[in-house]
PDB file of C-alpha atoms in Angstrom:
ATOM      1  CA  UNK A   1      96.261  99.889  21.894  1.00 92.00           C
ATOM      2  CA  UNK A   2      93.534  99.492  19.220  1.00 92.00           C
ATOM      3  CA  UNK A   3      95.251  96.718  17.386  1.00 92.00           C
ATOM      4  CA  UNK A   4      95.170  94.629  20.637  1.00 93.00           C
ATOM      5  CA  UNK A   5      91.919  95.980  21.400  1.00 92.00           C
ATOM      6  CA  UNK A   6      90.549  92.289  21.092  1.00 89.00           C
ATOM      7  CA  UNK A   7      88.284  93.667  18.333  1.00 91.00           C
ATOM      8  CA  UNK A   8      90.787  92.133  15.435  1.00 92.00           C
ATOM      9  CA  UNK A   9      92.385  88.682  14.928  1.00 91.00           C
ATOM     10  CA  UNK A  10      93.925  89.689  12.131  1.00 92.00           C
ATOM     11  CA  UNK A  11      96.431  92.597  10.934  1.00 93.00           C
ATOM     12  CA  UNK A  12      98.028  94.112   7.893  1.00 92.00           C
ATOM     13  CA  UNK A  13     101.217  95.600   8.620  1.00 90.00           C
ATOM     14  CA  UNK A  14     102.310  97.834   5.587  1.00 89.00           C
ATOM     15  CA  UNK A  15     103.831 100.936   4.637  1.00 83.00           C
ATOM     16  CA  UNK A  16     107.498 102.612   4.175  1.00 81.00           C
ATOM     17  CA  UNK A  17     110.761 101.051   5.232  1.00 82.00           C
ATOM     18  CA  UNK A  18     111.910 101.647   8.692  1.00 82.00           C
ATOM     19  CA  UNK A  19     107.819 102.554   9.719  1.00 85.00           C
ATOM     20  CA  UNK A  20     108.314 100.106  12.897  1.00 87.00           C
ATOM     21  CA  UNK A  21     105.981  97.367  11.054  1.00 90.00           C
ATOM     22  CA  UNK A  22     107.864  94.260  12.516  1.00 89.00           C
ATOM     23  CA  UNK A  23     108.302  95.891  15.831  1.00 91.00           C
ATOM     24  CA  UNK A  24     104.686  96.653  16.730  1.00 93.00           C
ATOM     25  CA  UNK A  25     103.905  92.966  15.492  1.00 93.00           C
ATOM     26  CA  UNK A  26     106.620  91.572  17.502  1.00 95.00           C
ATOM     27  CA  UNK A  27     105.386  93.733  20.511  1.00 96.00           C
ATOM     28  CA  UNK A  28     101.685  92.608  19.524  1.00 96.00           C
ATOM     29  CA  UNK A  29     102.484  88.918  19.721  1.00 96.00           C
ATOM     30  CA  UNK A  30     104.581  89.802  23.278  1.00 97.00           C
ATOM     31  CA  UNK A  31     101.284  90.893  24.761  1.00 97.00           C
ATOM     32  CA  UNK A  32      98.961  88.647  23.286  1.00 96.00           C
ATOM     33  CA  UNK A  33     101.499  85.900  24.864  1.00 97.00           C
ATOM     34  CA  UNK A  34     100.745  87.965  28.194  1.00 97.00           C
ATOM     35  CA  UNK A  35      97.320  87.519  27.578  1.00 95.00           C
ATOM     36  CA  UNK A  36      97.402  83.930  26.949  1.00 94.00           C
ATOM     37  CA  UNK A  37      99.716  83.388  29.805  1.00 96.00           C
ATOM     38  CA  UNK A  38      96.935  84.620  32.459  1.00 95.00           C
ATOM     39  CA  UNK A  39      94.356  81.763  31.580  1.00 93.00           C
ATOM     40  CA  UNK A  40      94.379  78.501  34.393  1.00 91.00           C
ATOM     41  CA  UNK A  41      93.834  75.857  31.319  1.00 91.00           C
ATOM     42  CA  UNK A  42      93.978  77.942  27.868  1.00 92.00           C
ATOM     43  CA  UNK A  43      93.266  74.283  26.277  1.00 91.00           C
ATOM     44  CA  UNK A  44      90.308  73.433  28.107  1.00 90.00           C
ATOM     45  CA  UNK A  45      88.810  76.972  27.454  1.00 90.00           C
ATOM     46  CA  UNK A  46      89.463  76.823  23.413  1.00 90.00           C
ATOM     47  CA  UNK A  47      87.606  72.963  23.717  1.00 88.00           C
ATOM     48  CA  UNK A  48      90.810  71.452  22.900  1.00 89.00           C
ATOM     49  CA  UNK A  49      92.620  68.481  24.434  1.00 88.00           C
ATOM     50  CA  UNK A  50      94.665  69.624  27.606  1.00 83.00           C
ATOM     51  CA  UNK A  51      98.114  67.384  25.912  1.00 86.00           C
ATOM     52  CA  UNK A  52      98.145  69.433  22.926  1.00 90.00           C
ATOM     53  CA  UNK A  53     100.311  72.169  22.216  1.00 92.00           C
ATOM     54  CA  UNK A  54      99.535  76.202  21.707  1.00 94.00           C
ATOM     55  CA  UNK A  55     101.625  77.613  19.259  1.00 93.00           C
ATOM     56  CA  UNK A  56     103.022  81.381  18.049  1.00 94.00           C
ATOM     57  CA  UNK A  57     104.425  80.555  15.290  1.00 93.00           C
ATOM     58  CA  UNK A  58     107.088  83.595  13.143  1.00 92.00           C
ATOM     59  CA  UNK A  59     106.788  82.677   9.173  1.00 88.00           C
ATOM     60  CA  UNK A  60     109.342  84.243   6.629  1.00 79.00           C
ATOM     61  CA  UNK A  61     110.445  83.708   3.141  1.00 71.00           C
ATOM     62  CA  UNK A  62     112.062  81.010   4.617  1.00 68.00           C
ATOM     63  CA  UNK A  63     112.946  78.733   8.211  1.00 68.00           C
ATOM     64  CA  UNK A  64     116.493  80.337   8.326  1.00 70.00           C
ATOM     65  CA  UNK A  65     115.062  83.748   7.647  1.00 66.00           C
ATOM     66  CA  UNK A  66     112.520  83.747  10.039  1.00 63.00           C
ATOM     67  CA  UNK A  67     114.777  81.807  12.859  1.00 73.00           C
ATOM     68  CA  UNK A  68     117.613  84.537  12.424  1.00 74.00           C
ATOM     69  CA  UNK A  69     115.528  87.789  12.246  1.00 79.00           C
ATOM     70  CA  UNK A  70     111.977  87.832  13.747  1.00 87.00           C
ATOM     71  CA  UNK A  71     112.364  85.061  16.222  1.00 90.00           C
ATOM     72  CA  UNK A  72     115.707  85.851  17.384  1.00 92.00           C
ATOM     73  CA  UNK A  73     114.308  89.478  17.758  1.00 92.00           C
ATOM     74  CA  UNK A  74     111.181  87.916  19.924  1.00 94.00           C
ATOM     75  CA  UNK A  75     113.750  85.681  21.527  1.00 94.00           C
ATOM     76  CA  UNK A  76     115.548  88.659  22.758  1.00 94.00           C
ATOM     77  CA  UNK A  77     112.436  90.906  24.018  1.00 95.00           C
ATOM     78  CA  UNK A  78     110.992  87.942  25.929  1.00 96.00           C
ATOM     79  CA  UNK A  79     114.300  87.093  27.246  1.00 95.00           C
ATOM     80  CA  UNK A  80     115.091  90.750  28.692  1.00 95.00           C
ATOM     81  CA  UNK A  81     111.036  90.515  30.254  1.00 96.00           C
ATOM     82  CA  UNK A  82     110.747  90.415  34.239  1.00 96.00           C
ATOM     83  CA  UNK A  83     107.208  88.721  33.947  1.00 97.00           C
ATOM     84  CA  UNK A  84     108.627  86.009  31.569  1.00 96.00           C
ATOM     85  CA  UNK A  85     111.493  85.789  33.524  1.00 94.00           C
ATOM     86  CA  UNK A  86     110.104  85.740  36.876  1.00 95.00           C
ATOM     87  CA  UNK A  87     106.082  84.886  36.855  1.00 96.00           C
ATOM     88  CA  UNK A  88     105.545  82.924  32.984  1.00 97.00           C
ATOM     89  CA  UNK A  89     109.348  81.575  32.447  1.00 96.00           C
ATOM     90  CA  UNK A  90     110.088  79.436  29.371  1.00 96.00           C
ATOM     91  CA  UNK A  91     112.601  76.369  29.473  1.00 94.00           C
ATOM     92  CA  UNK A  92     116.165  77.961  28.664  1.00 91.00           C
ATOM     93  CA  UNK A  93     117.243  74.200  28.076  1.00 91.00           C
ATOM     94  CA  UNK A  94     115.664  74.954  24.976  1.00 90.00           C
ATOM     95  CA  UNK A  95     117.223  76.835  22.157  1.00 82.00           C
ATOM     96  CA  UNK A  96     114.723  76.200  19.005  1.00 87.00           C
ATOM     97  CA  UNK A  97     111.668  77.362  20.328  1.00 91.00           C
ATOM     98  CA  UNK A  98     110.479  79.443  23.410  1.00 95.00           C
ATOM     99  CA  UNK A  99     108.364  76.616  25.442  1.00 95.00           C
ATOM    100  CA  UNK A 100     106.370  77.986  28.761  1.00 96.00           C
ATOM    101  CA  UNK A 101     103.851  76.184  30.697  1.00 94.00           C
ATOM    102  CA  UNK A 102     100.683  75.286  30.183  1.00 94.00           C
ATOM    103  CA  UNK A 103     102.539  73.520  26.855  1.00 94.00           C
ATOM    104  CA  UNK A 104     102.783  77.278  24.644  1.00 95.00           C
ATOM    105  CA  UNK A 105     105.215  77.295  22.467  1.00 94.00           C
ATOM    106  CA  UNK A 106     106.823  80.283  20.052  1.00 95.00           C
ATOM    107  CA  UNK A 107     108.595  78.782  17.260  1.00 92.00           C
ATOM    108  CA  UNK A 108     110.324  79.671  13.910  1.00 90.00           C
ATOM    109  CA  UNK A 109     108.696  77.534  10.736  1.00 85.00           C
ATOM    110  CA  UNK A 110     109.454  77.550   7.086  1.00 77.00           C
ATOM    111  CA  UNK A 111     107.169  79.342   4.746  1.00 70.00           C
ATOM    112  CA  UNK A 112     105.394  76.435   3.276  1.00 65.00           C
ATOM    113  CA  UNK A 113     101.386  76.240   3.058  1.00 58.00           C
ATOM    114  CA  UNK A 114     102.100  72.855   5.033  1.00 65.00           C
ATOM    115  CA  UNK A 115     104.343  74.211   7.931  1.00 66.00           C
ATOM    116  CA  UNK A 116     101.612  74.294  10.184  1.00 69.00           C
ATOM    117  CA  UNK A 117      99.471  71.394   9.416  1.00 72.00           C
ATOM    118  CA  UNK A 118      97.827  70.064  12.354  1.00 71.00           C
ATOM    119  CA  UNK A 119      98.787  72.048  14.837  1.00 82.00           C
ATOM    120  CA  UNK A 120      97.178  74.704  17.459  1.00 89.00           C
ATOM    121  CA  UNK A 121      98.262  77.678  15.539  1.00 90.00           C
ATOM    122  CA  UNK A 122      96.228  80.861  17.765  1.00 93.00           C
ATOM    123  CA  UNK A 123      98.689  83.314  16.268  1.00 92.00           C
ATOM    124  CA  UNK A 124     101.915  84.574  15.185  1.00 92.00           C
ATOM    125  CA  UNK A 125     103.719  86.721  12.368  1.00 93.00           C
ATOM    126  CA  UNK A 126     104.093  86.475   8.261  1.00 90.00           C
ATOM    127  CA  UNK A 127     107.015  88.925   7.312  1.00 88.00           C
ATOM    128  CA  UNK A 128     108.056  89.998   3.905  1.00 86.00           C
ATOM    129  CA  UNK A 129     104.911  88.329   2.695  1.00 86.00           C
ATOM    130  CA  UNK A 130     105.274  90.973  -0.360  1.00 84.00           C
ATOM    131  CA  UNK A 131     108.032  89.118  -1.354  1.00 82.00           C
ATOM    132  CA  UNK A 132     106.828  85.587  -1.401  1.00 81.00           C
ATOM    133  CA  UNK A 133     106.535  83.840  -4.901  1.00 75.00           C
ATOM    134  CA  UNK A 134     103.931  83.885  -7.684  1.00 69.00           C
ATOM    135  CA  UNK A 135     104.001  81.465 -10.316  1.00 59.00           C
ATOM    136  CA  UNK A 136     101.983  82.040 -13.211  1.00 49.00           C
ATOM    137  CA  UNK A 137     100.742  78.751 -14.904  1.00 44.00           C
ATOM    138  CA  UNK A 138     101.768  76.832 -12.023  1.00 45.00           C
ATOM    139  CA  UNK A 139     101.949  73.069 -11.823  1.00 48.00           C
ATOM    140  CA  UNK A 140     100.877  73.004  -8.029  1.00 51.00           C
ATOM    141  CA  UNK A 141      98.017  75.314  -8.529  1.00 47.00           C
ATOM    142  CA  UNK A 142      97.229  72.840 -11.762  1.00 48.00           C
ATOM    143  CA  UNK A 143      97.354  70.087  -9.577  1.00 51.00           C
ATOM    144  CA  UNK A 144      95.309  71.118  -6.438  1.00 50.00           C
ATOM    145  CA  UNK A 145      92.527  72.786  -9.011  1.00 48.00           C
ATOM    146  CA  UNK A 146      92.303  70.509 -11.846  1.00 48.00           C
ATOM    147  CA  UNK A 147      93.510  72.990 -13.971  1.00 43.00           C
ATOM    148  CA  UNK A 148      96.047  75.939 -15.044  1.00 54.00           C
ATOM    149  CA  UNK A 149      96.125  78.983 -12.836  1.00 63.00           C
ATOM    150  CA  UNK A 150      98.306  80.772 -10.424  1.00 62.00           C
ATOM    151  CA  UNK A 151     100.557  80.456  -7.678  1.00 67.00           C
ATOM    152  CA  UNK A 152     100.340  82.964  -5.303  1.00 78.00           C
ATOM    153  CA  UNK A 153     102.717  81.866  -2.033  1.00 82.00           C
ATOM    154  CA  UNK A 154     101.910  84.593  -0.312  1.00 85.00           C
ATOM    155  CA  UNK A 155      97.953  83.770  -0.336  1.00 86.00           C
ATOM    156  CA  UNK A 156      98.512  80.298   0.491  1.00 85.00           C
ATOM    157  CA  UNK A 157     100.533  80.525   3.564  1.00 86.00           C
ATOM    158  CA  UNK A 158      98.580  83.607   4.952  1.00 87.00           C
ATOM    159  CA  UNK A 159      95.053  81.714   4.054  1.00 86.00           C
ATOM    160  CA  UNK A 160      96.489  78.354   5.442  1.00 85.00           C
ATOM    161  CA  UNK A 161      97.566  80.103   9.044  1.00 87.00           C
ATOM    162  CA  UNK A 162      94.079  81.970   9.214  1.00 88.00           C
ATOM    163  CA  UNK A 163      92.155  79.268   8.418  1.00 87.00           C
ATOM    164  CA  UNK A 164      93.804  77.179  11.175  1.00 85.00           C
ATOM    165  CA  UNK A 165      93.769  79.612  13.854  1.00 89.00           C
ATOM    166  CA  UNK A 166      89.935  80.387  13.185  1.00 86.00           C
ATOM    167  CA  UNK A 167      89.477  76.687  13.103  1.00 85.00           C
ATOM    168  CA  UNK A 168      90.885  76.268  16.473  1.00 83.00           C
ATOM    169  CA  UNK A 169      90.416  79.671  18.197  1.00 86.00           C
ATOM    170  CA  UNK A 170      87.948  80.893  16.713  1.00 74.00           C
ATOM    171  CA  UNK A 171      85.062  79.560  18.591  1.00 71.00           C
ATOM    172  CA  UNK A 172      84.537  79.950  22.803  1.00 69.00           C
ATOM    173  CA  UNK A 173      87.149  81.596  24.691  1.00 72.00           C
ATOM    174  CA  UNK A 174      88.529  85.186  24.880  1.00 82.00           C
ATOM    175  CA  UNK A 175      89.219  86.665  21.752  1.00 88.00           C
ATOM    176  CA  UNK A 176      93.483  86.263  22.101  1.00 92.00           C
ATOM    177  CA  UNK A 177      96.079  85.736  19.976  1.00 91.00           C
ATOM    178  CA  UNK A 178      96.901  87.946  16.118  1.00 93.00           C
ATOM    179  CA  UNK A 179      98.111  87.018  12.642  1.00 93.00           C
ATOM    180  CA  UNK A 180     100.273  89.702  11.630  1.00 93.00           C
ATOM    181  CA  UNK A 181     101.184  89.822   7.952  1.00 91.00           C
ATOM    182  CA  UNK A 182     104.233  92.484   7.567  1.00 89.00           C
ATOM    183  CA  UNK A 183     105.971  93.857   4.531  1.00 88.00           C
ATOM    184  CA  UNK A 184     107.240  97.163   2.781  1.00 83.00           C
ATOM    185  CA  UNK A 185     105.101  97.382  -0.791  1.00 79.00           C
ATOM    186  CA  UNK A 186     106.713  96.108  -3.289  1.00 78.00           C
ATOM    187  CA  UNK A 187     104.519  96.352  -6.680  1.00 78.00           C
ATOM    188  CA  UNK A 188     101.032  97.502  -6.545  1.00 79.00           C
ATOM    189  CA  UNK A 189      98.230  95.259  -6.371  1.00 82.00           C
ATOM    190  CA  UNK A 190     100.590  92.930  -4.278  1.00 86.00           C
ATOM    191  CA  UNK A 191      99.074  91.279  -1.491  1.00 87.00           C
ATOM    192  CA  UNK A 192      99.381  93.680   1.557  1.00 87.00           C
ATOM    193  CA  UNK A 193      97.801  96.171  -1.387  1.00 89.00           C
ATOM    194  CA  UNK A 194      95.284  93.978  -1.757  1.00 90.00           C
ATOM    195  CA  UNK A 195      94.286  92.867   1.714  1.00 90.00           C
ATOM    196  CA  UNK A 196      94.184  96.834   2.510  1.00 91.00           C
ATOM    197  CA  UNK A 197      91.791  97.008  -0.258  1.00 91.00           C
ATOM    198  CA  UNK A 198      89.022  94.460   0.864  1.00 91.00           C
ATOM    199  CA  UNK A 199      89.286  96.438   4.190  1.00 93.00           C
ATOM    200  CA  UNK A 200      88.522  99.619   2.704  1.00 92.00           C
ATOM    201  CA  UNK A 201      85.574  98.045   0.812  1.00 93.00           C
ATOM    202  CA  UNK A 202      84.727  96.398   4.054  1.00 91.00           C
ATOM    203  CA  UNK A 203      84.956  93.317   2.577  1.00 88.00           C
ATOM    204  CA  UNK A 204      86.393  92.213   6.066  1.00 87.00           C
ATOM    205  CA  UNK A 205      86.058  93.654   9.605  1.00 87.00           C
ATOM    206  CA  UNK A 206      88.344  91.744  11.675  1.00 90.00           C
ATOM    207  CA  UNK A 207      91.528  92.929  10.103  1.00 93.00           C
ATOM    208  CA  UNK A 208      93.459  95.782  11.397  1.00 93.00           C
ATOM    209  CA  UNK A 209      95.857  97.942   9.037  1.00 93.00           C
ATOM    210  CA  UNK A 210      98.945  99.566  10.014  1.00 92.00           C
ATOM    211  CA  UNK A 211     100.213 101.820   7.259  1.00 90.00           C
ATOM    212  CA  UNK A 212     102.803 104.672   8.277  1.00 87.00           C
ATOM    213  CA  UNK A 213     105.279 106.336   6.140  1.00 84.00           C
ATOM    214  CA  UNK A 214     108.477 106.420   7.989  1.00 82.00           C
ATOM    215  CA  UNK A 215     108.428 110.353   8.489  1.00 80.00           C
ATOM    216  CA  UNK A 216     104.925 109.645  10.448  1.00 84.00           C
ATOM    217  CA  UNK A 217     107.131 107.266  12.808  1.00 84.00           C
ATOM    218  CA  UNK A 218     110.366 108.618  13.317  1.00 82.00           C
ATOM    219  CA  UNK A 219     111.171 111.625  15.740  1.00 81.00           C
ATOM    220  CA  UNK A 220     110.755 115.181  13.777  1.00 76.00           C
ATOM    221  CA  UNK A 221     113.849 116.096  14.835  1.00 77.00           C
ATOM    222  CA  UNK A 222     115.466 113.737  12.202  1.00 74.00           C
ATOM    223  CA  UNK A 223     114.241 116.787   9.952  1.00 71.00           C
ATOM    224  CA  UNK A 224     114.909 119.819  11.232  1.00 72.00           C
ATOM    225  CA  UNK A 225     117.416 120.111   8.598  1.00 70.00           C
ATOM    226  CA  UNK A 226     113.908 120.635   6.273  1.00 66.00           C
ATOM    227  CA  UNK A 227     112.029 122.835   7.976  1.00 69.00           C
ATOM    228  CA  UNK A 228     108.393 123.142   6.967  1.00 70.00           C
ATOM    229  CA  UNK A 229     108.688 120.695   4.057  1.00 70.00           C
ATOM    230  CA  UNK A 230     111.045 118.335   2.523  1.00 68.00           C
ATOM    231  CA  UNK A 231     111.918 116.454  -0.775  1.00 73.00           C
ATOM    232  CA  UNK A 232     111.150 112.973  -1.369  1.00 74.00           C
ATOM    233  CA  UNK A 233     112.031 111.009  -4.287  1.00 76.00           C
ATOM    234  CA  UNK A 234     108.362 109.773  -5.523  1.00 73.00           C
ATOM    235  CA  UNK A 235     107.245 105.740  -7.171  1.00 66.00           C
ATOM    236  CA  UNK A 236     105.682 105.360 -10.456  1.00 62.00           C
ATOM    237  CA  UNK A 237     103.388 107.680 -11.923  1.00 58.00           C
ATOM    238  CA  UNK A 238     100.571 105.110 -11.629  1.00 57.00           C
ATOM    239  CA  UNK A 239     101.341 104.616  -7.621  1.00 51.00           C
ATOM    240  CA  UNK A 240     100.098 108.827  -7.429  1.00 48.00           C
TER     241      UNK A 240
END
């Protein structure tokens, strides 16, 4: 409820395995497409031209990846929906995206910087962003900043997506539509690490974090078999 509160465009979805991270964003984007389906002329009202498309777009470590696991999974949800069935129906002539009226569109994309590149981006999901390449000494980041540095995927499709939605949503209108960036940790100091951080520092505002271990999630009566306590196996010594 507070994540879609209308108080964050943005949200950091972190934390143990199996802690429901891709299913809240998946249910997120779901209502946010609710909300969006509810306006007369969404394009009109975000000062854009009425022919152009609206897009939720679901990002992965790659266009297979994120066709066959978090859009398939969306695919499904909207699919089994009596309001998207009955009162905001998409085209089922369509297979590779989810197109409704009003010319909103949920589609897969590959995990390039560039997938999104002039287009009406108001929201949509990042998954396993943890696990997106760095490149130290990279020639791309040489040749966008003149000189050697670091390649940080993860950074430059999250940034790219942001920047575009804020660029085209971020101004007039209802505040609708989320960026959810989802992945287990992987290292520390990775990027859902370090996005957590600035919010702690307050650093940004407009970012909500969802961090659960998966025995915060799951029903207690997975452990009655511990009662009181139980053992867990524990990271490195400098993750205490």
């Amino acid at each position: 409820v507070e994540l879609n509160s209308g108080r964050y465009d943005e949200a950091v979805m972190t934390g143990g395995i199996g802690s429901a991270k891709t299913s809240l964003a998946l249910y997120s984007q779901a209502y946010q497409l609710y909300l969006l389906s509810c306006m007369s002329n969404p394009q009109v009202t975000f000062g854009l031209d009425s022919a152009t498309e609206i897009l939720v777009v679901f990002q992965s470590l790659n266009a297979d990846t994120a066709a066959d696991v978090d859009y398939q999974r969306f695919y499904n949800l909207i699919s089994n929906s009596p309001y998207f069935k009955e009162v905001f129906p998409f085209d089922k002539n369509i297979k590779t995206s989810l197109k409704f009226p009003h010319n909103i569109e949920c589609v897969p994309v590959g995990a390039g910087d560039t997938a999104t590149i002039g287009r009406n981006v108001i929201g949509g999901i990042i998954d396993e962003i943890n696990f997106m390449q760095v490149v130290l000494k990279s020639k791309r980041a040489e040749a966008t900043s003149g000189r050697k540095g670091l390649f940080d995927q993860a950074e430059d499709v999250y940034g790219s997506l942001t920047r575009r939605r804020a660029g085209r949503f971020g101004y007039g209108g209802p505040q609708i539509g989320l960026v959810c960036a989802s992945s287990s940790t992987r290292y520390k100091n990775d990027f859902t690490d370090r996005l957590c951080d600035k919010v702690r520092k307050g650093t940004v505002t407009h970012v909500y974090v969802y961090n659960k271990k998966q025995y915060e999630v799951w029903p207690q009566e997975k452990y009655e078999a511990f009662p009181g306590t139980f053992r867990v196996v524990v990271g490195y010594r400098d993750w205490e």
